[in-house]
Short mmCIF file of C-alpha atoms and ligand atoms in Angstrom, two decimals:
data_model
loop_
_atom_site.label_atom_id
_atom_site.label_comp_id
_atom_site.label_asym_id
_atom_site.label_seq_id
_atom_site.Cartn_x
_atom_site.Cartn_y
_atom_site.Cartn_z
CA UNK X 4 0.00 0.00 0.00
CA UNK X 5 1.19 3.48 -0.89
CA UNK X 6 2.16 6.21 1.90
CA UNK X 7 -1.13 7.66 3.31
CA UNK X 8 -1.38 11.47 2.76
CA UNK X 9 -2.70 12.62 6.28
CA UNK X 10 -4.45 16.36 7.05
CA UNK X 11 -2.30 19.51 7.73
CA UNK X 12 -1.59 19.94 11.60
CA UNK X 13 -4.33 22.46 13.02
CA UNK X 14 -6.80 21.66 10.22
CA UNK X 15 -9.63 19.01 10.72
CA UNK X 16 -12.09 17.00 9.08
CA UNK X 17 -16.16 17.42 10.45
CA UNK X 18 -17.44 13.49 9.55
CA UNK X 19 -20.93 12.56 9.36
CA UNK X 20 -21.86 12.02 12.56
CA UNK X 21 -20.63 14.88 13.89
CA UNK X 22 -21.81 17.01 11.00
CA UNK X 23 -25.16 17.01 12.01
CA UNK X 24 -24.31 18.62 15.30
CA UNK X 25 -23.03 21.58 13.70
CA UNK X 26 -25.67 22.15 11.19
CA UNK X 27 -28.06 22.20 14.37
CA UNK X 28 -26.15 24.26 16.02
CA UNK X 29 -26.02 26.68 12.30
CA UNK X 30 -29.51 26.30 12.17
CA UNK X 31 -30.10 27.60 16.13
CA UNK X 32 -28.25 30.64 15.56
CA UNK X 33 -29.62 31.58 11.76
CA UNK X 34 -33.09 31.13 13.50
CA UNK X 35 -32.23 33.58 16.41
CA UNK X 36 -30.23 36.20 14.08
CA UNK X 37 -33.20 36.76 11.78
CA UNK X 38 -35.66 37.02 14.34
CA UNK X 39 -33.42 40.07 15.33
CA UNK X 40 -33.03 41.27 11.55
CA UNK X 41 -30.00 40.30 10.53
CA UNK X 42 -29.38 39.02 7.33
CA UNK X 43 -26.67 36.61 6.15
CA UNK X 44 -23.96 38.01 4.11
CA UNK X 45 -20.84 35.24 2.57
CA UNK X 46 -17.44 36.77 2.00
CA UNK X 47 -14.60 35.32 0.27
CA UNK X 48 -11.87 33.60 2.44
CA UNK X 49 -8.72 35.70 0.87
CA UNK X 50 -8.76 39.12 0.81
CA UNK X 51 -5.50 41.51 0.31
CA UNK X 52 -3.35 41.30 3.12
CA UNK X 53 -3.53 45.35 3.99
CA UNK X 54 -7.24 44.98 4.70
CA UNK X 55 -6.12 43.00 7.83
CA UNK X 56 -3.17 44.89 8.56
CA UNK X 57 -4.55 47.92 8.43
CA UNK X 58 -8.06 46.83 10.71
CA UNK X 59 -6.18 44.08 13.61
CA UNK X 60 -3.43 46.14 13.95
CA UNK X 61 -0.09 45.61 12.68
CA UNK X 62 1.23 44.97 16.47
CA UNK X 63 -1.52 42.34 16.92
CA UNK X 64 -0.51 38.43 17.32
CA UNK X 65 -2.77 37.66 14.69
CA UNK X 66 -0.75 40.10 12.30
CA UNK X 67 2.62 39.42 13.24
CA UNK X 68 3.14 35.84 13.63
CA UNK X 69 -0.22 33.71 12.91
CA UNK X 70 -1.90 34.90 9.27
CA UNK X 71 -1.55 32.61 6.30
CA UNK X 72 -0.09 35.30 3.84
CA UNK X 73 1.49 34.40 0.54
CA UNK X 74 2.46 36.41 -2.49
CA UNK X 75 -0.39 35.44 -5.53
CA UNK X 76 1.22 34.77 -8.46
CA UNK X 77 1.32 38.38 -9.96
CA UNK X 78 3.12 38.97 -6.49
CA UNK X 79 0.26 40.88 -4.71
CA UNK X 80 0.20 39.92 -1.19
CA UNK X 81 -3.29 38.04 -0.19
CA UNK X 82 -4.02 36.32 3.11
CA UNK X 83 -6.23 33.20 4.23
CA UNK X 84 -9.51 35.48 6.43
CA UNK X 85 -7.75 35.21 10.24
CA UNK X 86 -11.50 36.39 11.06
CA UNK X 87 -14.80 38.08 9.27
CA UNK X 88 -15.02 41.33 10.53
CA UNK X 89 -12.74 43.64 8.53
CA UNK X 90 -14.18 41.56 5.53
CA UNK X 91 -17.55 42.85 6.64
CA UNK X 92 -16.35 46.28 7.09
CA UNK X 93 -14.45 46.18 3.46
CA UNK X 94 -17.60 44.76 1.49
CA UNK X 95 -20.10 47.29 3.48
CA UNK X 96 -17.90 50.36 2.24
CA UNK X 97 -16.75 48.94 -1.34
CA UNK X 98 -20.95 48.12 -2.07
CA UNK X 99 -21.88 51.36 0.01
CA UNK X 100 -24.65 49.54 1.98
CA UNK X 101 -25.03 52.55 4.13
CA UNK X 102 -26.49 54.34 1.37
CA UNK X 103 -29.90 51.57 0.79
CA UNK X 104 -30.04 51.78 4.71
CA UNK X 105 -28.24 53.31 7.55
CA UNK X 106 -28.22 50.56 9.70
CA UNK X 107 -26.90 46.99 8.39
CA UNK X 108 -27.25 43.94 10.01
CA UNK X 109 -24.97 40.99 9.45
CA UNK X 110 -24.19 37.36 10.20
CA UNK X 111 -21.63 35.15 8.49
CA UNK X 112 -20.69 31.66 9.27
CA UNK X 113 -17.51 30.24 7.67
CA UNK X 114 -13.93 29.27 8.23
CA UNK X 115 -10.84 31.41 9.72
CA UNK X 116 -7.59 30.62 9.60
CA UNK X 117 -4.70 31.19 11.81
CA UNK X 118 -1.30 29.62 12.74
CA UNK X 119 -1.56 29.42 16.13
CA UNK X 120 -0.15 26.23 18.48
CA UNK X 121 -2.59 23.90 17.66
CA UNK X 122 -4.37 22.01 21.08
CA UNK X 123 -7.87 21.31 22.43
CA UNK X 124 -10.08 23.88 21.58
CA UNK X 125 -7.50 25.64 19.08
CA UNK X 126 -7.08 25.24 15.19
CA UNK X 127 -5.43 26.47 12.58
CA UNK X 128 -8.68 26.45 10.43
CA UNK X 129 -11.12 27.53 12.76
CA UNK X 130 -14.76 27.81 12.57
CA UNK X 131 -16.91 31.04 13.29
CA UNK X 132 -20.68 32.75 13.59
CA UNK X 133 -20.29 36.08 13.28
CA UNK X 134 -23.09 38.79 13.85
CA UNK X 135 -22.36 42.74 13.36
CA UNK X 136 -24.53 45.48 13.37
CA UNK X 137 -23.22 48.49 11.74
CA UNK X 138 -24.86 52.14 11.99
CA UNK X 139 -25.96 52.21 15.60
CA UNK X 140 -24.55 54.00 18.29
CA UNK X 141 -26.75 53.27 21.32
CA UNK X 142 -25.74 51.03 24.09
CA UNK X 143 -28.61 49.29 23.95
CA UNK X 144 -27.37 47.55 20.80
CA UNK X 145 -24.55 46.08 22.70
CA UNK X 146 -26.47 44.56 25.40
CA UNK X 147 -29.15 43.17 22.77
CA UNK X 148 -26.34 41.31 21.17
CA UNK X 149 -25.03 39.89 24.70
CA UNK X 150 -28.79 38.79 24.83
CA UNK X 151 -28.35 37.28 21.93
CA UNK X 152 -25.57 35.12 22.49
CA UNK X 153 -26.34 34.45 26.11
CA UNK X 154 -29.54 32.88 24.84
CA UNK X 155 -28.10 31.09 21.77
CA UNK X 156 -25.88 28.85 24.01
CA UNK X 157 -28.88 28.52 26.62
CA UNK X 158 -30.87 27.09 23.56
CA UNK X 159 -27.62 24.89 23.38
CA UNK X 160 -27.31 23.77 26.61
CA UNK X 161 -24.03 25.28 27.02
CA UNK X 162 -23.29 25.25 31.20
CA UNK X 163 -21.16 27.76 33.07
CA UNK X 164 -21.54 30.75 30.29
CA UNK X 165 -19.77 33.50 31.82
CA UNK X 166 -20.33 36.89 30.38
CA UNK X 167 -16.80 39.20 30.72
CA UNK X 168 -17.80 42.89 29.98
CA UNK X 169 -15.23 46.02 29.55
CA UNK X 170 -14.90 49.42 27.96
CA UNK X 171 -11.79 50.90 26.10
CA UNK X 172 -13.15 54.15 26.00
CA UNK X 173 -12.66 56.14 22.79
CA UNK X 174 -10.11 58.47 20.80
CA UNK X 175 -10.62 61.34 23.60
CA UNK X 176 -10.49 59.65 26.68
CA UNK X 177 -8.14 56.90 25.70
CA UNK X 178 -4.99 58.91 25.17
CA UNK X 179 -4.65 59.61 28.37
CA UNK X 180 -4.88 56.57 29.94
CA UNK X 181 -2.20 55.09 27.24
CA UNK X 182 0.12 57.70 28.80
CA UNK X 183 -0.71 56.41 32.16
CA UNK X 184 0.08 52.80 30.63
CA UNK X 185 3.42 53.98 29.31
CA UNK X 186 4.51 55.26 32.62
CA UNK X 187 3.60 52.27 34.43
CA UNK X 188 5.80 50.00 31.76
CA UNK X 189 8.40 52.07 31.85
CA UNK X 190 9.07 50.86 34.99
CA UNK X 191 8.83 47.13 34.03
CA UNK X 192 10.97 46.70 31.11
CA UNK X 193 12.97 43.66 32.23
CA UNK X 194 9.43 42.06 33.24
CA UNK X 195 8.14 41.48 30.44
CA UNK X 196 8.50 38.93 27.55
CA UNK X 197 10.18 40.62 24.55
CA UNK X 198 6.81 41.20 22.82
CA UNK X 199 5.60 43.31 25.40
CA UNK X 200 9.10 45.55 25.68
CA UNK X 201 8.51 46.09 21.48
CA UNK X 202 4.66 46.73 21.64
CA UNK X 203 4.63 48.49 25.27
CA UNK X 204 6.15 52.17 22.92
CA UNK X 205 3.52 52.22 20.32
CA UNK X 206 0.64 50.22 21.38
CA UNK X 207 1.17 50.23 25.44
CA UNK X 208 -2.83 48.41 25.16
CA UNK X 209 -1.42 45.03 24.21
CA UNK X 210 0.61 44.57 27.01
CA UNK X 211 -2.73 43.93 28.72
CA UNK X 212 -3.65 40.98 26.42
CA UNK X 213 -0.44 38.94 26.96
CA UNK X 214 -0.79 35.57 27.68
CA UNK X 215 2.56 35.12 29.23
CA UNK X 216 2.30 34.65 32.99
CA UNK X 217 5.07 36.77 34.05
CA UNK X 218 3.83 39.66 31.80
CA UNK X 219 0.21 39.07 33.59
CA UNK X 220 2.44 39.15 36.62
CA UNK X 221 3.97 42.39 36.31
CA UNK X 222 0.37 44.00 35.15
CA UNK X 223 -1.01 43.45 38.48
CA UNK X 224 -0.77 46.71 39.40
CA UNK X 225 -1.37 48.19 36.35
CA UNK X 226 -3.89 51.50 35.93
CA UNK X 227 -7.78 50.54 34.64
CA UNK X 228 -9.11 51.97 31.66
CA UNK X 229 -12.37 52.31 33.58
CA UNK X 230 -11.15 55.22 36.02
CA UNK X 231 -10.01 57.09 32.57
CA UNK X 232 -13.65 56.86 30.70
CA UNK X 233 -14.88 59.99 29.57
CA UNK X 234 -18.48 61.49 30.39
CA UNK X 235 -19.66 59.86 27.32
CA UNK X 236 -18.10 56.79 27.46
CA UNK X 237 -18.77 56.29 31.05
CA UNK X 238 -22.51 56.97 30.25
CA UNK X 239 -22.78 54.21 27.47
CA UNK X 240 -20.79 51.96 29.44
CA UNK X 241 -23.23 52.30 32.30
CA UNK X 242 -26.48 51.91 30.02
CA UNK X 243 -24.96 48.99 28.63
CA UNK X 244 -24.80 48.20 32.21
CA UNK X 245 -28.27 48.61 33.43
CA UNK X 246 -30.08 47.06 29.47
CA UNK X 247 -28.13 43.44 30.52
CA UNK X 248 -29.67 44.15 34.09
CA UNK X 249 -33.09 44.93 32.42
CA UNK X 250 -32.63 41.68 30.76
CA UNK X 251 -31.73 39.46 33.59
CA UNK X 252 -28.32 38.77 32.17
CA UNK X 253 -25.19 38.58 34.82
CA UNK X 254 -22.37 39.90 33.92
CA UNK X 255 -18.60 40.31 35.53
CA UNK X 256 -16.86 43.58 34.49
CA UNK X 257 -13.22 42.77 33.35
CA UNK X 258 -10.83 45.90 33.26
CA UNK X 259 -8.26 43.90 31.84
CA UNK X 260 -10.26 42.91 28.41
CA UNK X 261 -8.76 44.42 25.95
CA UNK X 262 -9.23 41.73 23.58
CA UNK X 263 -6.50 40.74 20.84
CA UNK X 264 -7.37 42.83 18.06
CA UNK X 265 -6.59 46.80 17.86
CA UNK X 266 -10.31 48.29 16.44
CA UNK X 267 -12.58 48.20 19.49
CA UNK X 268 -13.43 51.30 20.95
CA UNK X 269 -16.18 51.12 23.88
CA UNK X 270 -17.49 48.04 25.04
CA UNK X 271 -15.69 44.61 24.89
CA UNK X 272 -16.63 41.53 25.96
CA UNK X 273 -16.21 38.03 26.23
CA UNK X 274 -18.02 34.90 26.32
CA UNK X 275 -16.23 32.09 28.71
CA UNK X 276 -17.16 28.83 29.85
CA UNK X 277 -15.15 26.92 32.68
CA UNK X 278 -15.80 23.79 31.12
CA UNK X 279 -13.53 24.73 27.41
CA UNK X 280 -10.02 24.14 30.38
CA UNK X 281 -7.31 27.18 28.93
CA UNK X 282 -9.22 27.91 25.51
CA UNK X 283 -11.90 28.85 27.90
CA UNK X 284 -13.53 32.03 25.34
CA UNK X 285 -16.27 30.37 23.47
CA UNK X 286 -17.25 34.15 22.13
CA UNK X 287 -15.54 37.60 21.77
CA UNK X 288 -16.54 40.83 20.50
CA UNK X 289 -17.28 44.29 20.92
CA UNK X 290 -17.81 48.10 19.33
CA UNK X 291 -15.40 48.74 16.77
CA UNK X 292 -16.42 52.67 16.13
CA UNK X 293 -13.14 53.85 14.42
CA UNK X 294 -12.96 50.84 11.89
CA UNK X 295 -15.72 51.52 9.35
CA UNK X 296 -13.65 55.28 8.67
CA UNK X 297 -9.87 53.82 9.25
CA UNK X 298 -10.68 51.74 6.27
CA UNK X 299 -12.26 54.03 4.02
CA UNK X 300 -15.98 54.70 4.32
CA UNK X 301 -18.07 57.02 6.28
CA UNK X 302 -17.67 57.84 9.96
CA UNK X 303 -20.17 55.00 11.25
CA UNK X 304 -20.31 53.14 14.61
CA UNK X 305 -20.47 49.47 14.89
CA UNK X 306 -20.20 46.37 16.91
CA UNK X 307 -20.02 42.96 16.50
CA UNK X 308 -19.10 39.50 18.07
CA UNK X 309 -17.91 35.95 16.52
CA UNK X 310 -18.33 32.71 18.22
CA UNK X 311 -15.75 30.06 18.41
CA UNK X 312 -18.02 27.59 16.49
CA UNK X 313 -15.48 24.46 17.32
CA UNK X 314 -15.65 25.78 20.60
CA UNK X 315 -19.33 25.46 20.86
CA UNK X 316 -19.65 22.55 19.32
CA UNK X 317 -17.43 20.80 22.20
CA UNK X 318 -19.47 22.59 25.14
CA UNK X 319 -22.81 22.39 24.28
CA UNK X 320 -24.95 20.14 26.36
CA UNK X 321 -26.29 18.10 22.98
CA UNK X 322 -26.15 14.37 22.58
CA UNK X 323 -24.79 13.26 18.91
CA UNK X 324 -27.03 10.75 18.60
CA UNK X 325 -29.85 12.60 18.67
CA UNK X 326 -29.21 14.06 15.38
CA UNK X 327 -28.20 11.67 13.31
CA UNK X 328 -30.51 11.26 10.75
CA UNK X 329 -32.07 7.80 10.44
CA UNK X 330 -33.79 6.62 7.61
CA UNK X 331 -37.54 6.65 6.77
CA UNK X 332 -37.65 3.39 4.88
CA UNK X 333 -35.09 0.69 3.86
CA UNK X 334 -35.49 -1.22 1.06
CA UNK X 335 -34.68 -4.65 1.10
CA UNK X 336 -33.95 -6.53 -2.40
CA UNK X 337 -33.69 -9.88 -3.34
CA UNK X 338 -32.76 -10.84 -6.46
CA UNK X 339 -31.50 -9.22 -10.08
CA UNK X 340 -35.34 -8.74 -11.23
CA UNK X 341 -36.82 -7.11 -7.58
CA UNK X 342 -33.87 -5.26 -7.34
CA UNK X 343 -34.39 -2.99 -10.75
CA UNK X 344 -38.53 -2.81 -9.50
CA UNK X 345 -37.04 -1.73 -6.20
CA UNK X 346 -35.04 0.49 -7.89
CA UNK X 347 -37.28 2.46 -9.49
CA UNK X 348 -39.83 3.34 -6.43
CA UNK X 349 -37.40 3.60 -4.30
CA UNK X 350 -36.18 6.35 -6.20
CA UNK X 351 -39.52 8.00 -6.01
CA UNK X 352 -39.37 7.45 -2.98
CA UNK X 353 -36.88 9.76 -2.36
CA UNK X 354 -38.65 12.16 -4.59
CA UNK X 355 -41.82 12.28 -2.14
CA UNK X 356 -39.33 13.02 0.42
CA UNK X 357 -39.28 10.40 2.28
CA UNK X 358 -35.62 9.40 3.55
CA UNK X 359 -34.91 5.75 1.64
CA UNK X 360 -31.83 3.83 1.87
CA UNK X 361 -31.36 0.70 -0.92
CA UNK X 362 -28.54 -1.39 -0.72
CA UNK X 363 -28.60 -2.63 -4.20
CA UNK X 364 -25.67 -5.34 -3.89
CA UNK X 365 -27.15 -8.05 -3.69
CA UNK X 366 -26.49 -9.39 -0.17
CA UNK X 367 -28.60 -11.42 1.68
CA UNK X 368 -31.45 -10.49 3.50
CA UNK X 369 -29.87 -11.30 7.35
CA UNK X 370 -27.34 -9.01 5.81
CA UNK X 371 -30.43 -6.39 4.81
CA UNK X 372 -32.12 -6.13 7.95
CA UNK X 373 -28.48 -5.78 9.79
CA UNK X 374 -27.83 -3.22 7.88
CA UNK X 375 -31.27 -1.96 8.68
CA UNK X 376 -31.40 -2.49 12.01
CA UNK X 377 -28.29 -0.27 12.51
CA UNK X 378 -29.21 2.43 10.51
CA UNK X 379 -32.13 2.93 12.95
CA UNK X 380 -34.54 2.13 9.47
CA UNK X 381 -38.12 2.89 10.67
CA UNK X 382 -39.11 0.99 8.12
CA UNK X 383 -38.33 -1.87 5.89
CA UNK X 384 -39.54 -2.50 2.41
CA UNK X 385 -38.57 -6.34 1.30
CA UNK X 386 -39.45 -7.58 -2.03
CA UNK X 387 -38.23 -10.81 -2.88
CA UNK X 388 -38.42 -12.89 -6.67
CA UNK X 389 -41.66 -14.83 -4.94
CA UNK X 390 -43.21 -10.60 -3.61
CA UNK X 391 -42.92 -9.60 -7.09
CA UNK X 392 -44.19 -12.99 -9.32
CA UNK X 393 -47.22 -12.32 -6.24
CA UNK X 394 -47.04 -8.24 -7.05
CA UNK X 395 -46.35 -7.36 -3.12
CA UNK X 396 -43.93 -5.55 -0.88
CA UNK X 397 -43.26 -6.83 2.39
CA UNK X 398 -43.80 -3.78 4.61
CA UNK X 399 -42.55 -4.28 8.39
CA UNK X 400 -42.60 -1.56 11.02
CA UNK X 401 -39.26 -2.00 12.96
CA UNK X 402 -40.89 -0.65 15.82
CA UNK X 403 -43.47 -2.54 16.26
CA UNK X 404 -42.49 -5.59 14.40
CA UNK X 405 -45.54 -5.41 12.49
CA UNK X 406 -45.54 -6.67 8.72
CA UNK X 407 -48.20 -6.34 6.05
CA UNK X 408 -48.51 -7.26 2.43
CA UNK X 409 -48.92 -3.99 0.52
CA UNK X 410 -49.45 -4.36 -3.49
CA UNK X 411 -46.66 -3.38 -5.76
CA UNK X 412 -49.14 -1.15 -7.95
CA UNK X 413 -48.51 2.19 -6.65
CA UNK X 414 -46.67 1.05 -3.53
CA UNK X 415 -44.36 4.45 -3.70
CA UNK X 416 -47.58 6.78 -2.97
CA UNK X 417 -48.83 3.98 -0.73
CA UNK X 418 -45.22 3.72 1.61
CA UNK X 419 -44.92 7.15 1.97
CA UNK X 420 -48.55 8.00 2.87
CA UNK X 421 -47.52 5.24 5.95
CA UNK X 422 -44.33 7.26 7.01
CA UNK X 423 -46.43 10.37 6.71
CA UNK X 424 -49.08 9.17 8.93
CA UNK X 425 -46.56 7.11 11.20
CA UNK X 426 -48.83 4.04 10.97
CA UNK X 427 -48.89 1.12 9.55
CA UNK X 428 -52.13 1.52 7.17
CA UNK X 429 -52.64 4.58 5.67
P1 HAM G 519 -11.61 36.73 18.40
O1 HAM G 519 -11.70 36.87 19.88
O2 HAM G 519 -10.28 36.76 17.79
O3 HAM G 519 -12.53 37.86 17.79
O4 HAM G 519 -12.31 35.39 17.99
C1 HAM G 519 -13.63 35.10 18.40
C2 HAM G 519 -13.76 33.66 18.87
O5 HAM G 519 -13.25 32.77 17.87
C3 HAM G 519 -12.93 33.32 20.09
O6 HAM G 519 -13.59 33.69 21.27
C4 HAM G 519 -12.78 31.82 19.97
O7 HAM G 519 -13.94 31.18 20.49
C5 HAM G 519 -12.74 31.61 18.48
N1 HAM G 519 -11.34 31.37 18.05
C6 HAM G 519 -10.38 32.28 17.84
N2 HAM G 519 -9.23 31.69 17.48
C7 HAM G 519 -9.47 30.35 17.44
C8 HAM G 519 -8.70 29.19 17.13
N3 HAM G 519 -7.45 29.27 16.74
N4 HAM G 519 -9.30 27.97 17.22
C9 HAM G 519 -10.60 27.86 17.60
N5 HAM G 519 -11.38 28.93 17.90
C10 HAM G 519 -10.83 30.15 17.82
C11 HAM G 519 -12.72 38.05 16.46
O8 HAM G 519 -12.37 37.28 15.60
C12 HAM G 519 -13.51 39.30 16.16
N6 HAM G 519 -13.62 39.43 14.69
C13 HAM G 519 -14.87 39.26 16.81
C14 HAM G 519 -15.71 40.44 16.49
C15 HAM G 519 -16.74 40.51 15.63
N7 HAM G 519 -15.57 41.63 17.02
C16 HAM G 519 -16.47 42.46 16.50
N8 HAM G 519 -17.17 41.78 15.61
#
């Protein structure tokens, strides 16, 4: 046998069986996001590598050390979509959606990719539902779309959500507490990982989001972005506040959550679970009110979250097995002639939408009704030479055990009128 060719490390295959666990999971959050309005929008997965650049941040992890960039073959530099958001942001202002309505409502569910250390919980193709509403400055936006999520993974039996909330204030109030930041680092230089002594100049803010432990160390002490909010931040932050009250939704306020990605302005937050061990953020997001201009288009708010969809598929509370999909009716063959008459209505069968399996090898029929048995067949459909020479199909219910004699004339009407009804005669 010749070498098996085996995945890339960090990418994974979704086999049937599993499959049908995510496409609930899809179908849970389409039905939530358009009872709020949003509508779904698909992007391409490589865009130019500037739109990320320019929108993460060019001192971000993501844009340093984990995108999948390569030069296309005229030498223009494209990258693999580390996430959906700038996409969003690039399609809204290139198709100027702002101009058929001022506020545009989003979801997207697709692949990312980025090189990270693949483990539990982390790929290098990863899987997200994103949901951005762009136009709308109120606070009360934000704590609808905490709502929203909050509720998604209740309707997914998802234990131990935690909801992490922040605000990192805007372009007049921030300033000043990036100074403060500064001067606190300055102090701190031989602390912190090497990272943190390049970033802690020009972007003093991603200090806050290092994972190394004796970087989080060192920030113990560090000044809050809270005590620097001004009047008008501090006021959305607070009605953001009291909406998530109004809605019965707890929430912990987390000064350090700056999140990894340089566009958020105003409210952050973060969706953890205890039971997902280090990779414990099943959902991120926040306002991103600088973005929609920095790239381009009009001066519009907006915020946003994306789910870890791998994430959420290993932490909700949902048993496999209850959604694989068995089939209706199993047909059961015997013999070269049956088999072509079987043929036929089973294929209508399928057209009357009932869900028909036919095994058309020619194995035996202890083989059949094995096969049957494990599919989880509610039905099983067994002609035989002797059935058809008598025009019958040999109808058993393998429920109930029953088994009737059902004539051949018209038998594909006849079957799936039974199925319908969930009885045995129609
Ligand atoms: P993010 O925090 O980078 O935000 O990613 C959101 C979620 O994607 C994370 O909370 C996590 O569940 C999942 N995720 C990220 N990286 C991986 C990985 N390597 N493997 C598995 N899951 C992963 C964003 O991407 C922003 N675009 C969110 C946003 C939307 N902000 C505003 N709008």
């Amino acid at each position: 046998m010749r070498e098996m060719i085996q995945l890339i490390r960090g990418f994974k295959d979704i086999l049937p069986g599993e499959a049908e666990l995510w496409q609930h999971i899809e179908k849970t959050a389409v039905a939530l996001f358009e009872a709020y309005g949003f509508s779904e929008i698909r992007l391409p997965l490589l865009e130019k590598s500037e739109l990320f650049a320019r929108s993460i941040g060019e001192d971000t992890d993501i844009v340093e050390k984990e995108m999948y960039t390569f030069p296309d073959r005229k030498g223009d530099l494209v990258t693999l979509r580390p996430e959906a958001t700038a996409s969003i942001v690039r399609s809204y202002i290139q198709h100027k959606l702002y101009a058929q309505d001022p506020v545009q409502k989003f979801y997207t569910i697709g692949p990312m990719f980025r090189r990270e250390r693949p483990q539990k919980g982390r790929y290098r193709q990863f899987y997200q539902i994103n949901a951005e509403v762009l136009g709308v400055d109120s606070a009360l936006i934000d704590a609808q779309l905490i709502f929203m999520l909050v509720t998604l993974f209740s309707r997914l039996a998802v234990k131990d959500v935690e909801v992490h909330l922040n605000s990192l204030g805007c372009p007049s109030c921030r300033p000043e507490f990036k100074a403060a930041l500064s001067g606190f680092l300055s102090g701190l230089k031989e602390k912190l990982c090497a990272d943190c002594v390049r970033r802690s100049g020009r972007n003093p803010l991603r200090v806050l989001d290092c994972k190394v432990p004796s970087c989080r160390d060192a920030m113990a002490g560090a000044p809050s972005l809270l005590d620097f909010l001004c009047t008008d931040c501090s006021t959305h932050f607070q009605t953001v506040q009291d909406a998530l009250g109004g809605l019965h939704v707890p929430f912990t306020i987390n000064s350090r959550l700056v999140r990894g990605l340089d566009y958020y302005t105003r409210t952050t937050f973060e969706i953890q679970t205890r039971s997902q061990g280090a990779q414990n953020a099943i959902a991120g997001g926040g306002r991103y009110d600088g973005l929609i201009r920095l790239l381009g288009g009009p001066d519009t708010p907006a915020i946003g979250f994306a789910i870890g969809f791998d994430r959420l598929v290993e932490t909700a509370g949902l048993n496999r097995s209850d959604f694989i999909k068995k089939p209706d009716v199993f047909v059961a063959a015997l013999g070269e002639k049956s088999t072509r008459s079987a043929f036929d209505w089973s294929c209508a069968l399928g057209l009357a939408g009932i869900t028909v399996e036919m095994d058309p090898g020619g194995k035996s029929l202890k083989s059949l009704m094995k096969r049957a048995d494990r599919l989880g067949a509610a039905y099983v459909a067994i002609i035989g030479e002797n059935e058809l020479d008598k025009g019958e199909v040999l109808l058993r219910n393998m429920a109930t055990k029953e088994q009737n004699a059902l004539p051949l004339a018209g038998i594909a009407e006849r079957i799936a009128a039974i199925v319908r009804a969930g009885t045995m005669r129609p």
